[in-house]
Coordinates of C-alpha atoms in Angstrom, one line a residue:
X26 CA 112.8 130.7 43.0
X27 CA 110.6 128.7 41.4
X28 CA 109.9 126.8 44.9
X29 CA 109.0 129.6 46.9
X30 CA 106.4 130.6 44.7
X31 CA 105.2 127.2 45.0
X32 CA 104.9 128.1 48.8
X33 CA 102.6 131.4 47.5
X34 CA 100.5 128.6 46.0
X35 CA 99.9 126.7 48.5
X36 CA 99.0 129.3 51.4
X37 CA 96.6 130.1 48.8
X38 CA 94.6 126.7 48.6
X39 CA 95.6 126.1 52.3
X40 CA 92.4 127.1 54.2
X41 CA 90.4 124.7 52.0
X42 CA 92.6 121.8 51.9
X43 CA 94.6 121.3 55.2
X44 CA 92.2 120.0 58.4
X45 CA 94.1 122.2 61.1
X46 CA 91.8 123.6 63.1
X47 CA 91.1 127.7 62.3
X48 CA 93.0 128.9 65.5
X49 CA 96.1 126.6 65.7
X50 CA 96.4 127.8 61.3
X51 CA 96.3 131.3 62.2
X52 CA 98.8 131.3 65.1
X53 CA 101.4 129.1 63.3
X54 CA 100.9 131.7 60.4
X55 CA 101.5 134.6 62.6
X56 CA 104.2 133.5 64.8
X57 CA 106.1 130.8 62.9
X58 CA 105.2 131.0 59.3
X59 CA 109.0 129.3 58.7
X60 CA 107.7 126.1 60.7
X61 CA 104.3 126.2 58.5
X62 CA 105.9 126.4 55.2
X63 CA 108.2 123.1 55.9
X64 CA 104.9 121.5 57.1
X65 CA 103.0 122.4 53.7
X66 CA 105.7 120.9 52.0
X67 CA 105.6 117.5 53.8
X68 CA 101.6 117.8 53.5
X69 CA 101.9 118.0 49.8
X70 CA 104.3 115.1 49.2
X71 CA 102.1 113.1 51.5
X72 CA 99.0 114.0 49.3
X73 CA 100.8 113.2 46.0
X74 CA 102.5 110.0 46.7
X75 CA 105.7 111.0 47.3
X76 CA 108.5 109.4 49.4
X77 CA 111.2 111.1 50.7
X78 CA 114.7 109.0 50.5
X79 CA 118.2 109.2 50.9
X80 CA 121.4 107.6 48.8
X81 CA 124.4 107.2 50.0
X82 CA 127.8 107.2 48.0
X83 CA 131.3 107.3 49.5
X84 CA 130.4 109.1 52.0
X85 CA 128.0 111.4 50.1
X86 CA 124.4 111.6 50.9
X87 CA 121.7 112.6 48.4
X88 CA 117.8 113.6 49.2
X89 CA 115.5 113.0 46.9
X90 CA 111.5 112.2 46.5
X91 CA 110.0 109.5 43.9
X92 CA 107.0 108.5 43.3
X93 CA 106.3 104.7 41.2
X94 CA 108.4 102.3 39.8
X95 CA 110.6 102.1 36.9
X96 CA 108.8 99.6 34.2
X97 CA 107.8 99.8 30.5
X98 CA 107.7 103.1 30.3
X99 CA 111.0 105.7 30.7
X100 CA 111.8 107.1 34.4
X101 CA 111.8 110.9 34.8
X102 CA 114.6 112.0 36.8
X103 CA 114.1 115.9 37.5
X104 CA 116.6 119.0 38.1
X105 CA 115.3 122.3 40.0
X106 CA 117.2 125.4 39.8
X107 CA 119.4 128.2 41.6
X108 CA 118.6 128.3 45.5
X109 CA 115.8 125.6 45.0
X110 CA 114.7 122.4 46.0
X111 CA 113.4 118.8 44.9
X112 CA 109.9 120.5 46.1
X113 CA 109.9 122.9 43.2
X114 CA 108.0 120.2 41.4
X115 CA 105.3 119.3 43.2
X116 CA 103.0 121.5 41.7
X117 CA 103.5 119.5 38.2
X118 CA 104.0 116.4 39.5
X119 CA 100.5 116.8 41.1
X120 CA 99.3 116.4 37.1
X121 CA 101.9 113.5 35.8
X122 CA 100.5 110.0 36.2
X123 CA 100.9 108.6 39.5
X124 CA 102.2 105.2 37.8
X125 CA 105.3 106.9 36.1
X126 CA 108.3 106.6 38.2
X127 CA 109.7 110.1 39.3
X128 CA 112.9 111.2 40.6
X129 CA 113.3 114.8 42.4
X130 CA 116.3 115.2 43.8
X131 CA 117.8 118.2 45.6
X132 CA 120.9 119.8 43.4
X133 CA 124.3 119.4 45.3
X134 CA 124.2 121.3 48.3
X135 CA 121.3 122.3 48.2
X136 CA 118.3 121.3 51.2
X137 CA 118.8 117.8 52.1
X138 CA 122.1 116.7 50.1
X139 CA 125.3 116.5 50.9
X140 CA 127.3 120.4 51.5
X141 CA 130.4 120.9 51.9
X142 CA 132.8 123.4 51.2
X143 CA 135.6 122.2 48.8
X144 CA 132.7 121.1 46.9
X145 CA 132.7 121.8 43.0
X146 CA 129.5 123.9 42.6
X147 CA 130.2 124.8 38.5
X148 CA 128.5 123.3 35.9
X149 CA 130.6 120.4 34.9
X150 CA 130.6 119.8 39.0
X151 CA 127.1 119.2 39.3
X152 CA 126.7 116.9 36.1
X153 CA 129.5 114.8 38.0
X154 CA 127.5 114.5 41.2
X155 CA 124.0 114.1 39.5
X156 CA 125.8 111.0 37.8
X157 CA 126.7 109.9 40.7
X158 CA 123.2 109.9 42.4
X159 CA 122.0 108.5 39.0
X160 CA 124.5 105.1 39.0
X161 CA 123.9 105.0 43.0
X162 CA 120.1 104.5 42.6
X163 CA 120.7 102.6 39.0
X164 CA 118.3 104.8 37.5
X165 CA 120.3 104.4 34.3
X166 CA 119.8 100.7 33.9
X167 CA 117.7 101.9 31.0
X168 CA 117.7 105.4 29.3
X169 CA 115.5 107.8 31.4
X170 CA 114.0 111.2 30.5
X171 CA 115.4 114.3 31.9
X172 CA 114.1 117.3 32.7
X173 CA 115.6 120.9 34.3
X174 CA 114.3 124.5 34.9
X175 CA 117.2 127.1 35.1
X176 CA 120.3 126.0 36.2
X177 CA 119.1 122.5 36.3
X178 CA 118.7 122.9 32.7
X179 CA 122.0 124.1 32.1
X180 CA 122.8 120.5 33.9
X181 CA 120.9 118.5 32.5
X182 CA 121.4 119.6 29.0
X183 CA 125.2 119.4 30.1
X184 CA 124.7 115.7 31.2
X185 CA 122.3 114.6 28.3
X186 CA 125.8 115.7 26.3
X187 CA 128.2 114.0 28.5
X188 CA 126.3 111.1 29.4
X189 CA 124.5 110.5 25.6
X190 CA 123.5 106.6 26.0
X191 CA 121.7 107.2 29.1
X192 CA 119.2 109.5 28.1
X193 CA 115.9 108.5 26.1
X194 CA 114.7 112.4 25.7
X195 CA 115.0 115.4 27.7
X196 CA 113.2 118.7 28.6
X197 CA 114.6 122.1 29.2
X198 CA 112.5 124.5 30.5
X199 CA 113.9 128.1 30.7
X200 CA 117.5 126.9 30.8
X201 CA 120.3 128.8 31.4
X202 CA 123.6 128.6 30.0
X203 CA 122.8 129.8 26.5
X204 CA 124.0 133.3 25.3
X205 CA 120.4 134.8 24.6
X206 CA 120.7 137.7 22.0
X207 CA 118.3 139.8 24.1
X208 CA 119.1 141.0 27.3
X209 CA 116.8 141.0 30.7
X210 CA 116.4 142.9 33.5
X211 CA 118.1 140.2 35.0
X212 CA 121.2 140.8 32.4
X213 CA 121.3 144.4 33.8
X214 CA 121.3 143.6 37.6
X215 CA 124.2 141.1 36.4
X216 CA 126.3 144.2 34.7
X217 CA 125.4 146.3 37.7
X218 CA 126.7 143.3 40.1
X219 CA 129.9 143.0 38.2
X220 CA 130.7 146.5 38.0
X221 CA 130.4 146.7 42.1
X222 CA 133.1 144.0 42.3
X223 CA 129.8 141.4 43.5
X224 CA 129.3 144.1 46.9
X225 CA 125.3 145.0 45.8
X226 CA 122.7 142.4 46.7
X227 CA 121.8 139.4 44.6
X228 CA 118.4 139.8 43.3
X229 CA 117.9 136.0 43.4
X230 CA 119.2 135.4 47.1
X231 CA 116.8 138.2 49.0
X232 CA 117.8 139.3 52.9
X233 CA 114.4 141.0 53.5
X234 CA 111.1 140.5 53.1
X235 CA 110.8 143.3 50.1
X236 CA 113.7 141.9 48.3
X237 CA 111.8 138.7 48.5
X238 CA 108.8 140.7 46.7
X239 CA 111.6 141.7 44.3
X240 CA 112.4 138.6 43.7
X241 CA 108.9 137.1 42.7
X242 CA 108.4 140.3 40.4
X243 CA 111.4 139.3 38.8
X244 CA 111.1 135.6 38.5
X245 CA 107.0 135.3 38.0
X246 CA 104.5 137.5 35.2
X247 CA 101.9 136.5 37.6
X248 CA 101.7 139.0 40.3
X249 CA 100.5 137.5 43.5
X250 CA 99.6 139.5 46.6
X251 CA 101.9 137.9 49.4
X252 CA 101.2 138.7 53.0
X253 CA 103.9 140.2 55.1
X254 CA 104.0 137.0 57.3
X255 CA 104.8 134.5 54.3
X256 CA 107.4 137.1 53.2
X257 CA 109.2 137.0 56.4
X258 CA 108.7 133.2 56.6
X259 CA 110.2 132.8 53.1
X260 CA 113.5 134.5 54.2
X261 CA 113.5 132.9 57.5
X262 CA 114.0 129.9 55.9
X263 CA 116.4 130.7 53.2
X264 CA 118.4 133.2 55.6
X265 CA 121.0 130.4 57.2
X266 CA 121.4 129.1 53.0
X267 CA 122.6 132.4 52.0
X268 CA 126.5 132.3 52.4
X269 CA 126.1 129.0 50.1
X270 CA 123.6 129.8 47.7
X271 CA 126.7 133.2 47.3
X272 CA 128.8 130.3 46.4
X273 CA 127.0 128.5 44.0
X274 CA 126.0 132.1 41.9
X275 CA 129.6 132.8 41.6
X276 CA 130.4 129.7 40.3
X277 CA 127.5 129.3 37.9
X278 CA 128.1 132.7 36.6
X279 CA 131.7 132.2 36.3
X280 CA 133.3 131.6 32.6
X281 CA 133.4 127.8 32.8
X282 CA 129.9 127.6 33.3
X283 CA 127.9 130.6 32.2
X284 CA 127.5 129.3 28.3
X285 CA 128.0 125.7 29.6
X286 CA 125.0 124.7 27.9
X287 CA 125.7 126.2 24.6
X288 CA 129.1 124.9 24.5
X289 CA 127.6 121.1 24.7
X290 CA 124.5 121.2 22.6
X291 CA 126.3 119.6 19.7
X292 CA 126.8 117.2 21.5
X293 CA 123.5 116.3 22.2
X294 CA 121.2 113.2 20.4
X295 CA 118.4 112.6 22.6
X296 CA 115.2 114.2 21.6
X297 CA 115.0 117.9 23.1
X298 CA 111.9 119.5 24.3
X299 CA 112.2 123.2 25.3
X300 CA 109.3 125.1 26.9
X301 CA 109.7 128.8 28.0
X302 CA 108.0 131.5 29.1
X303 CA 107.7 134.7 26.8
X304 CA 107.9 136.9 29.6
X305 CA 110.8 135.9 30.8
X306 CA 112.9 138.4 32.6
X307 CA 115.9 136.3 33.8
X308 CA 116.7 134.2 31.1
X309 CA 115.4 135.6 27.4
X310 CA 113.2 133.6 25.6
X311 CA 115.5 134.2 22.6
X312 CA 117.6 131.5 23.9
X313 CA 115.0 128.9 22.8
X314 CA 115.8 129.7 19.0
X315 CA 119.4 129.8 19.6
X316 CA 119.0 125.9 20.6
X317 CA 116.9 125.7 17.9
X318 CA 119.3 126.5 15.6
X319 CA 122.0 124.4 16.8
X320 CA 119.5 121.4 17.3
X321 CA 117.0 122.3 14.8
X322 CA 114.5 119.1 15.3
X323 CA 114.5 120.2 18.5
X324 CA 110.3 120.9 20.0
X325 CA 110.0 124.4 21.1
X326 CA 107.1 125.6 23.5
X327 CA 107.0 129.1 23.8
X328 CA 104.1 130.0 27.0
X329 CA 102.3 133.3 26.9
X330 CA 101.5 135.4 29.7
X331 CA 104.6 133.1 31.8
X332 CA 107.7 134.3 33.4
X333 CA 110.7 132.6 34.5
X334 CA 109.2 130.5 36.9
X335 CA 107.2 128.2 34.4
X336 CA 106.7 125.5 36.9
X337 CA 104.7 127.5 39.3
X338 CA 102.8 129.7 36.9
X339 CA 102.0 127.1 34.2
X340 CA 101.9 123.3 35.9
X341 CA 99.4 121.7 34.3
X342 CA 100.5 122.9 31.2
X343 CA 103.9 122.1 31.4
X344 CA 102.6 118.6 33.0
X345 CA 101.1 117.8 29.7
X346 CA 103.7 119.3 27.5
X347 CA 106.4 116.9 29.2
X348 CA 103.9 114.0 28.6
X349 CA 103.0 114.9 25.4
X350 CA 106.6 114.9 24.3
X351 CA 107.1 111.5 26.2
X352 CA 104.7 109.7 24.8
X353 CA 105.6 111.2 21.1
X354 CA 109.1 109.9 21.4
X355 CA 107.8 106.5 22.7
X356 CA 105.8 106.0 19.9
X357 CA 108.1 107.1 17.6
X358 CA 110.4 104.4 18.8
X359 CA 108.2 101.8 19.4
X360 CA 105.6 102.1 16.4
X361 CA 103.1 101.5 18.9
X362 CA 100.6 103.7 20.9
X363 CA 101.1 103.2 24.8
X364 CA 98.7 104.1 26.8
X365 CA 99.5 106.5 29.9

């Protein structure tokens, strides 16, 4: 979700940024606007620092893109959401430090790791497979800071539970996973969903170029004006993911993981950031105080004028926020003032 308004972003800035000639833009934008997206994407990590690698684990392959080096200060390993990828963050990574070592990996299944199907797509599944990418690249040889939007919040509050010793601090922006006392528009395509047995469309895995518009009213406050090319181009690309991404929304929004997140946040110690947009129409913003009750030192960040997709309408902001919180909890440990 999240990602492909990232994409919106980028078409946006594209003209003044990207040295393709006029002609050879406007053609590829026309005719293959699939192809053009793919190639902002490389253009972007390129610009940023970011390196594309791969990690291998009994016969498992994971994709991921980092940027620095583990040192002094804490790692930040980095969980997108439903139907996403490890590109979702670019647009906030452009405003972390470039000497902070970053991890964005791509969820099970999903873009460049490892899919198969007798794969365990719940909750609890993913937290087992992100552990896995996590020991394989010995990220945990000290505690690192996690951080997930959506259903990679629901995960990586899950793992901070599970995993307690190798977490430093955490970040949860617009998690799922918590039963919100207010219901969205989102809650009542859900109903709707479940009352036709799952046979109406999923408003978060769109088929045609107006359900993708759907899906950006839904998922963004910011209204952007999207040509009919990127539109097209947007479900171009999604279009052969579809049959899986079915998968995973059944088993997310399954009983053992729906309230996954809820059920473990007792079982969390690490310092908790949450950030979420008030205008939230997938996931309530009233799940923020239901964490906070449960984990009441917990730092809330509540963004006006922001939807569900916080990491595309807010980056800088949420950039800083993460930081912010970093550098508070290092402090607070070390009783010393780093500079970042």
């Amino acid at each position: 979700m999240a990602a492909d308004l990232e994409v919106v972003n980028l078409f946006i800035i594209a003209g003044g940024t990207l040295a393709i000639p006029i002609l050879a833009f406007v053609a590829s934008f026309l005719l293959w606007p699939s192809a053009l997206i793919k190639v902002y994407y490389w253009y972007w990590r390129r610009t940023l620092g970011l390196q594309v690698r791969y990690a291998d684990c009994g016969g498992y392959r994971f994709c991921y893109a980092c940027r620095g080096k583990p040192g002094m200060r804490p790692s930040i390993l980095m969980l997108h959401g439903f139907s996403a990828h490890k590109d979702t963050w670019l647009s906030v990574v452009k405003y972390l430090p470039k000497h902070l070592h970053i991890v964005c990996v791509d969820m099970p299944g999903h873009e460049g790791t490892t899919r198969t199907n007798t794969e365990d797509y719940s909750i609890q599944g993913q937290v087992k497979r992100i552990h896995q990418f996590v020991e394989t690249i010995r990220l945990n040889r000290k505690p690192f800071h996690v951080v997930g939007t959506s259903m990679g919040g629901n995960v990586a509050g899950v793992y901070a539970a599970c995993y307690q010793k190798e977490i430093c601090s955490m970040t949860l922006i617009c998690p799922d996973g918590i039963r919100h006392p207010c219901e969205t528009k989102f809650d009542n395509h859900l109903q709707d969903l479940e009352h036709s047995n799952y046979t109406l469309n999923i408003p978060l895995i769109p088929t045609t170029p107006e359900e993708m518009e759907d899906m950006f009213r839904l998922c963004s406050h910011v209204r952007f004006k999207i040509p009919q090319q990127i539109l097209q181009g947007l479900v171009d690309v999604r279009q052969p993911h579809n049959t899986f991404y079915e998968k995973v929304f059944m088993e997310i929004v399954g009983e053992p993981s729906r309230y996954a997140l809820q059920e473990h946040l007792h079982l969390i110690t690490a310092p908790l950031q949450v950030i979420w947009g008030k205008k939230d129409q997938v996931v309530d913003v009233s799940g923020a105080a239901v964490i906070a009750e449960v984990l009441p030192g917990c730092r809330v960040d509540l963004l006006e004028n922001c939807g569900h997709s916080v990491v595309m309408e807010r980056p800088c902001r949420t950039a800083k926020l993460i930081l912010e919180f970093i550098i508070l909890q290092q402090d607070t440990r070390g009783g010393t003032k780093k500079s970042y």
